[in-house]
Amino acid sequence: MIRHHRIAANGIGFHLATCGPEDGPPVVLLHGFPEFWYGWRHQMAPLANAGWRVIVPDQRGYGESDKPAGIGAYALDTLADDVCEICSQLGHERFALVGHDWGGIVAWHLAAREPERLSRLAILNAPHPATLASYALTHPLQAVRSAYVGFFQMPWLPELALSANDHALLALTLTGRSPPGTFDETALAKYRDAWSREGALHAMLNWYRAMPLARPLGRRIEIPATVLWGDADPALSSGLAEAGAAFCGACEVVHLPGATHWLHHERPEEVNALLIAFLAEA
């Protein structure tokens, strides 16, 4: 029942996957690196069956959405503007927001910047942008885990490395720590197709290269929030969950021991039940 659309918002074209009742309350799902809308395939139907109008964009630079040139096109405020303008184009001035990885960073920022646009906020393994530098400084292991971010700042070499051998390194980010079968060959073929699109790797990496342009907001977030965290994430320490929740007035943190960064792929039934219960309170 998933429908695919293309709309113009914030000056570029976006591909959207949607499902659920058109008059249902809207929930936007934001993917992270190196995914695209397909990364939420396990969540879309259950949320739609619970009555939600599910909206899943390929974020700028990813999948079938446009890939504007220049690092400045991927500044954090611009990424947050994308979400607001997509929803405004669809007639939704207020919506629930769920974000994973980079999608979660955008969600954290938007909740701090324009809380009036959001009804609820759910974060999956994504640090609050205002915690990134300070947490790494006080937790040396996290600094080591984040070393790849420095590599991604380099020009062109990361693109060469990530495209080599049919995108073997990118595929390994998905399969390396997740249980066998989490990402089958059908799924990996879809990801490789998305990564192979002209300009995709360069645009995806520009999200990281634009990090110095970000102006993280430390404002208190008063809308209801939840953080779901796979504690076996090899890149992000579990303490980042509480560090982000500290910016919220009301935030429940749920740790999933044994789950990795890809918790919504590995344990979809558990994650879906938690999301549906949280969103239903709206």
C-alpha positions as a printed NumPy array, in Angstrom:
array([[  0.   ,   0.   ,   0.   ],
       [  3.039,   2.298,  -0.126],
       [  2.647,   5.145,  -2.605],
       [  5.522,   7.124,  -4.062],
       [  5.389,  10.849,  -4.79 ],
       [  7.677,  13.636,  -5.889],
       [  7.177,  17.13 ,  -4.508],
       [  9.077,  20.413,  -4.526],
       [ 10.054,  21.901,  -1.16 ],
       [ 12.764,  24.252,   0.076],
       [ 13.977,  24.815,  -3.47 ],
       [ 14.617,  21.199,  -4.498],
       [ 12.701,  18.035,  -5.406],
       [ 12.038,  15.263,  -2.908],
       [ 10.923,  11.69 ,  -3.304],
       [  8.413,  10.574,  -0.652],
       [  7.013,   7.186,   0.298],
       [  3.666,   7.401,   2.088],
       [  1.016,   5.064,   3.457],
       [ -1.87 ,   5.044,   5.902],
       [ -5.159,   6.942,   5.987],
       [ -4.917,  10.341,   4.316],
       [ -6.913,  11.891,   7.154],
       [ -4.808,  10.233,   9.848],
       [ -2.462,  12.218,  12.094],
       [  0.872,  12.654,  10.303],
       [  4.113,  11.062,  11.425],
       [  7.358,  11.723,   9.56 ],
       [ 10.151,   9.125,   9.599],
       [ 13.66 ,  10.438,   8.912],
       [ 16.362,   7.984,   7.865],
       [ 20.082,   8.36 ,   8.463],
       [ 23.361,   7.439,   6.761],
       [ 23.65 ,   5.434,   4.539],
       [ 19.948,   4.614,   4.123],
       [ 16.97 ,   6.064,   2.239],
       [ 13.19 ,   5.735,   2.703],
       [ 13.501,   1.938,   2.408],
       [ 15.182,   1.858,   5.812],
       [ 11.757,   2.342,   7.444],
       [ 10.009,  -0.454,   5.523],
       [  9.458,  -2.501,   8.696],
       [  7.754,   0.417,  10.471],
       [  5.526,   1.874,   7.765],
       [  2.69 ,  -0.66 ,   7.626],
       [  2.377,  -1.122,  11.414],
       [  2.184,   2.648,  11.956],
       [ -0.321,   2.98 ,   9.103],
       [ -2.422,   0.165,  10.57 ],
       [ -2.422,   2.057,  13.866],
       [ -4.09 ,   4.972,  12.067],
       [ -1.131,   7.2  ,  11.258],
       [ -0.48 ,   8.968,   7.976],
       [  3.116,   7.848,   7.446],
       [  5.431,  10.163,   5.475],
       [  8.959,   8.98 ,   4.666],
       [ 11.17 ,  11.228,   2.537],
       [ 14.426,  10.425,   0.888],
       [ 16.3  ,  13.233,   2.577],
       [ 18.246,  15.619,   0.356],
       [ 21.203,  13.918,  -1.262],
       [ 19.744,  10.439,  -0.804],
       [ 17.796,   8.013,  -2.965],
       [ 15.636,   9.685,  -5.591],
       [ 15.65 ,  13.142,  -3.972],
       [ 17.715,  15.945,  -5.491],
       [ 21.401,  16.242,  -4.671],
       [ 22.279,  19.935,  -4.683],
       [ 25.914,  20.921,  -5.05 ],
       [ 27.991,  22.482,  -2.295],
       [ 28.591,  21.659,   1.342],
       [ 26.454,  24.604,   2.454],
       [ 23.378,  22.923,   0.965],
       [ 23.567,  20.355,   3.781],
       [ 23.73 ,  22.65 ,   6.803],
       [ 21.645,  21.461,   9.755],
       [ 19.16 ,  24.321,   9.567],
       [ 18.569,  23.595,   5.886],
       [ 17.917,  19.933,   6.656],
       [ 15.384,  20.949,   9.312],
       [ 13.774,  23.4  ,   6.883],
       [ 13.305,  20.519,   4.443],
       [ 11.144,  18.626,   6.929],
       [  8.982,  21.635,   7.749],
       [  8.464,  22.605,   4.128],
       [  7.673,  19.065,   3.012],
       [  4.982,  18.87 ,   5.666],
       [  3.642,  22.325,   4.829],
       [  3.394,  21.317,   1.176],
       [  1.354,  18.296,   2.28 ],
       [ -0.923,  20.465,   4.425],
       [  0.45 ,  19.401,   7.81 ],
       [  1.442,  22.266,  10.091],
       [  1.97 ,  19.91 ,  13.048],
       [  3.275,  16.361,  12.966],
       [  4.974,  13.668,  15.008],
       [  8.624,  13.089,  14.145],
       [ 10.731,   9.926,  14.348],
       [ 14.418,  10.022,  13.438],
       [ 17.271,   7.528,  13.294],
       [ 20.998,   8.341,  13.037],
       [ 21.346,  11.585,  11.013],
       [ 17.571,  11.717,  10.758],
       [ 17.51 ,  11.768,  14.543],
       [ 20.017,  14.615,  14.666],
       [ 17.765,  16.624,  12.353],
       [ 14.79 ,  15.705,  14.542],
       [ 16.547,  16.818,  17.74 ],
       [ 17.439,  20.144,  16.103],
       [ 13.952,  20.769,  14.78 ],
       [ 12.402,  19.982,  18.167],
       [ 14.655,  22.579,  19.796],
       [ 14.176,  25.158,  17.053],
       [ 10.465,  24.903,  16.242],
       [  8.689,  22.823,  18.9  ],
       [  5.344,  24.257,  17.827],
       [  5.547,  22.188,  14.637],
       [  5.872,  18.877,  16.501],
       [  3.382,  16.867,  18.517],
       [  5.827,  14.152,  19.621],
       [  9.5  ,  13.287,  19.147],
       [ 11.034,   9.808,  18.951],
       [ 14.77 ,   9.283,  18.529],
       [ 16.532,   6.042,  17.592],
       [ 20.301,   5.901,  18.181],
       [ 21.008,   9.516,  17.358],
       [ 22.915,  11.931,  19.595],
       [ 21.58 ,  15.375,  20.36 ],
       [ 23.766,  17.708,  18.243],
       [ 24.581,  19.868,  21.274],
       [ 26.146,  16.84 ,  23.015],
       [ 28.451,  15.581,  20.259],
       [ 31.626,  17.54 ,  20.997],
       [ 31.326,  17.721,  24.783],
       [ 30.534,  14.026,  25.188],
       [ 33.474,  12.988,  23.019],
       [ 35.807,  15.225,  25.03 ],
       [ 34.811,  13.602,  28.316],
       [ 34.45 ,  10.05 ,  27.007],
       [ 37.645,   9.033,  25.139],
       [ 36.085,   5.829,  23.808],
       [ 33.421,   7.848,  22.022],
       [ 36.126,  10.041,  20.505],
       [ 37.77 ,   6.909,  19.094],
       [ 34.434,   5.608,  17.821],
       [ 33.833,   8.918,  16.036],
       [ 37.161,   8.91 ,  14.189],
       [ 35.447,   8.036,  10.903],
       [ 33.813,  11.484,  10.931],
       [ 37.261,  13.038,  10.474],
       [ 37.941,  10.746,   7.519],
       [ 34.642,  11.792,   5.941],
       [ 35.788,  15.42 ,   6.005],
       [ 38.463,  14.696,   3.396],
       [ 37.74 ,  15.532,  -0.25 ],
       [ 37.002,  12.669,  -2.653],
       [ 38.985,   9.955,  -0.872],
       [ 35.929,   8.827,   1.143],
       [ 33.877,   8.614,  -2.054],
       [ 36.531,   6.393,  -3.621],
       [ 36.755,   4.169,  -0.562],
       [ 32.997,   3.781,  -0.133],
       [ 32.331,   3.056,  -3.803],
       [ 35.078,   0.438,  -4.148],
       [ 34.184,  -3.21 ,  -4.735],
       [ 30.483,  -2.516,  -5.285],
       [ 30.186,  -0.365,  -2.155],
       [ 31.587,  -3.113,   0.075],
       [ 32.398,  -0.803,   3.001],
       [ 28.924,   0.722,   3.018],
       [ 27.35 ,  -2.721,   2.93 ],
       [ 29.609,  -3.696,   5.831],
       [ 28.287,  -0.793,   7.927],
       [ 24.877,  -2.487,   7.72 ],
       [ 25.878,  -6.132,   8.03 ],
       [ 29.075,  -6.007,  10.082],
       [ 27.546,  -5.998,  13.563],
       [ 23.882,  -6.782,  12.909],
       [ 22.638, -10.383,  13.282],
       [ 22.936, -12.537,  10.142],
       [ 19.991, -12.043,   7.822],
       [ 19.065,  -8.593,   9.092],
       [ 19.959,  -7.211,   5.675],
       [ 19.378,  -9.872,   3.022],
       [ 20.653,  -9.761,  -0.546],
       [ 17.424,  -8.201,  -1.806],
       [ 17.779,  -5.331,   0.649],
       [ 21.482,  -4.871,  -0.065],
       [ 20.77 ,  -4.704,  -3.801],
       [ 18.318,  -1.855,  -3.186],
       [ 20.873,  -0.004,  -1.076],
       [ 23.594,  -0.464,  -3.68 ],
       [ 21.256,   0.914,  -6.326],
       [ 20.626,   4.005,  -4.188],
       [ 24.344,   4.487,  -3.474],
       [ 25.147,   4.165,  -7.183],
       [ 22.971,   7.092,  -8.252],
       [ 24.907,   9.962,  -9.755],
       [ 26.207,  12.275,  -7.047],
       [ 24.735,  10.23 ,  -4.205],
       [ 27.905,   9.39 ,  -2.267],
       [ 29.213,  12.933,  -2.568],
       [ 25.924,  14.377,  -1.321],
       [ 25.622,  11.855,   1.523],
       [ 29.126,  12.676,   2.73 ],
       [ 28.415,  16.4  ,   2.517],
       [ 26.094,  15.954,   5.503],
       [ 29.25 ,  15.229,   7.512],
       [ 31.309,  17.928,   5.818],
       [ 28.669,  20.501,   6.728],
       [ 28.933,  19.707,  10.437],
       [ 31.19 ,  22.733,  11.115],
       [ 28.369,  24.939,   9.79 ],
       [ 25.89 ,  23.658,  12.383],
       [ 24.691,  25.839,  15.23 ],
       [ 23.37 ,  23.282,  17.727],
       [ 20.657,  24.541,  20.039],
       [ 20.742,  23.718,  23.731],
       [ 17.165,  24.852,  24.326],
       [ 14.976,  22.746,  26.568],
       [ 12.552,  20.552,  24.626],
       [  9.158,  20.465,  26.285],
       [  7.207,  18.308,  23.832],
       [  6.84 ,  14.633,  24.819],
       [  9.873,  12.651,  23.698],
       [ 11.3  ,   9.16 ,  23.801],
       [ 14.736,   7.776,  22.984],
       [ 15.131,   4.144,  21.89 ],
       [ 18.735,   2.992,  22.012],
       [ 20.438,  -0.162,  20.794],
       [ 23.19 ,  -0.574,  23.355],
       [ 25.465,  -2.656,  21.1  ],
       [ 25.94 ,   0.261,  18.696],
       [ 29.615,   0.148,  17.656],
       [ 29.732,   3.864,  16.796],
       [ 27.652,   5.549,  19.506],
       [ 27.968,   5.029,  23.255],
       [ 24.75 ,   4.242,  25.088],
       [ 25.35 ,   7.176,  27.444],
       [ 24.481,   9.513,  24.578],
       [ 20.846,   8.504,  25.065],
       [ 20.695,  10.053,  28.537],
       [ 22.84 ,  12.992,  27.41 ],
       [ 20.189,  13.869,  24.818],
       [ 17.271,  13.197,  27.15 ],
       [ 18.744,  15.719,  29.597],
       [ 17.631,  18.462,  27.204],
       [ 14.004,  17.358,  27.53 ],
       [ 11.349,  18.154,  30.079],
       [  9.677,  14.767,  29.657],
       [ 11.626,  12.02 ,  27.928],
       [ 11.604,   8.272,  28.442],
       [ 14.77 ,   6.411,  27.489],
       [ 14.417,   2.761,  26.517],
       [ 17.615,   0.74 ,  26.155],
       [ 17.591,  -2.38 ,  23.993],
       [ 20.508,  -4.543,  25.192],
       [ 22.059,  -6.532,  22.383],
       [ 20.559,  -4.391,  19.626],
       [ 22.997,  -2.47 ,  17.448],
       [ 22.711,   0.808,  15.582],
       [ 20.17 ,  -0.897,  13.297],
       [ 17.659,  -1.689,  16.056],
       [ 14.605,  -0.953,  13.876],
       [ 15.797,  -3.582,  11.376],
       [ 16.92 ,  -6.16 ,  13.92 ],
       [ 13.977,  -5.997,  16.322],
       [ 11.166,  -4.403,  14.327],
       [  8.277,  -5.847,  16.35 ],
       [  9.687,  -4.522,  19.612],
       [ 10.575,  -1.117,  18.142],
       [  7.194,  -0.839,  16.417],
       [  5.307,  -1.636,  19.625],
       [  7.291,   1.012,  21.511],
       [  6.72 ,   3.634,  18.807],
       [  3.013,   2.899,  18.457],
       [  2.47 ,   3.052,  22.221],
       [  4.379,   6.329,  22.496],
       [  2.663,   7.967,  19.545],
       [ -0.771,   6.796,  20.687],
       [ -0.448,   8.987,  23.762],
       [ -0.782,  11.992,  21.469]])
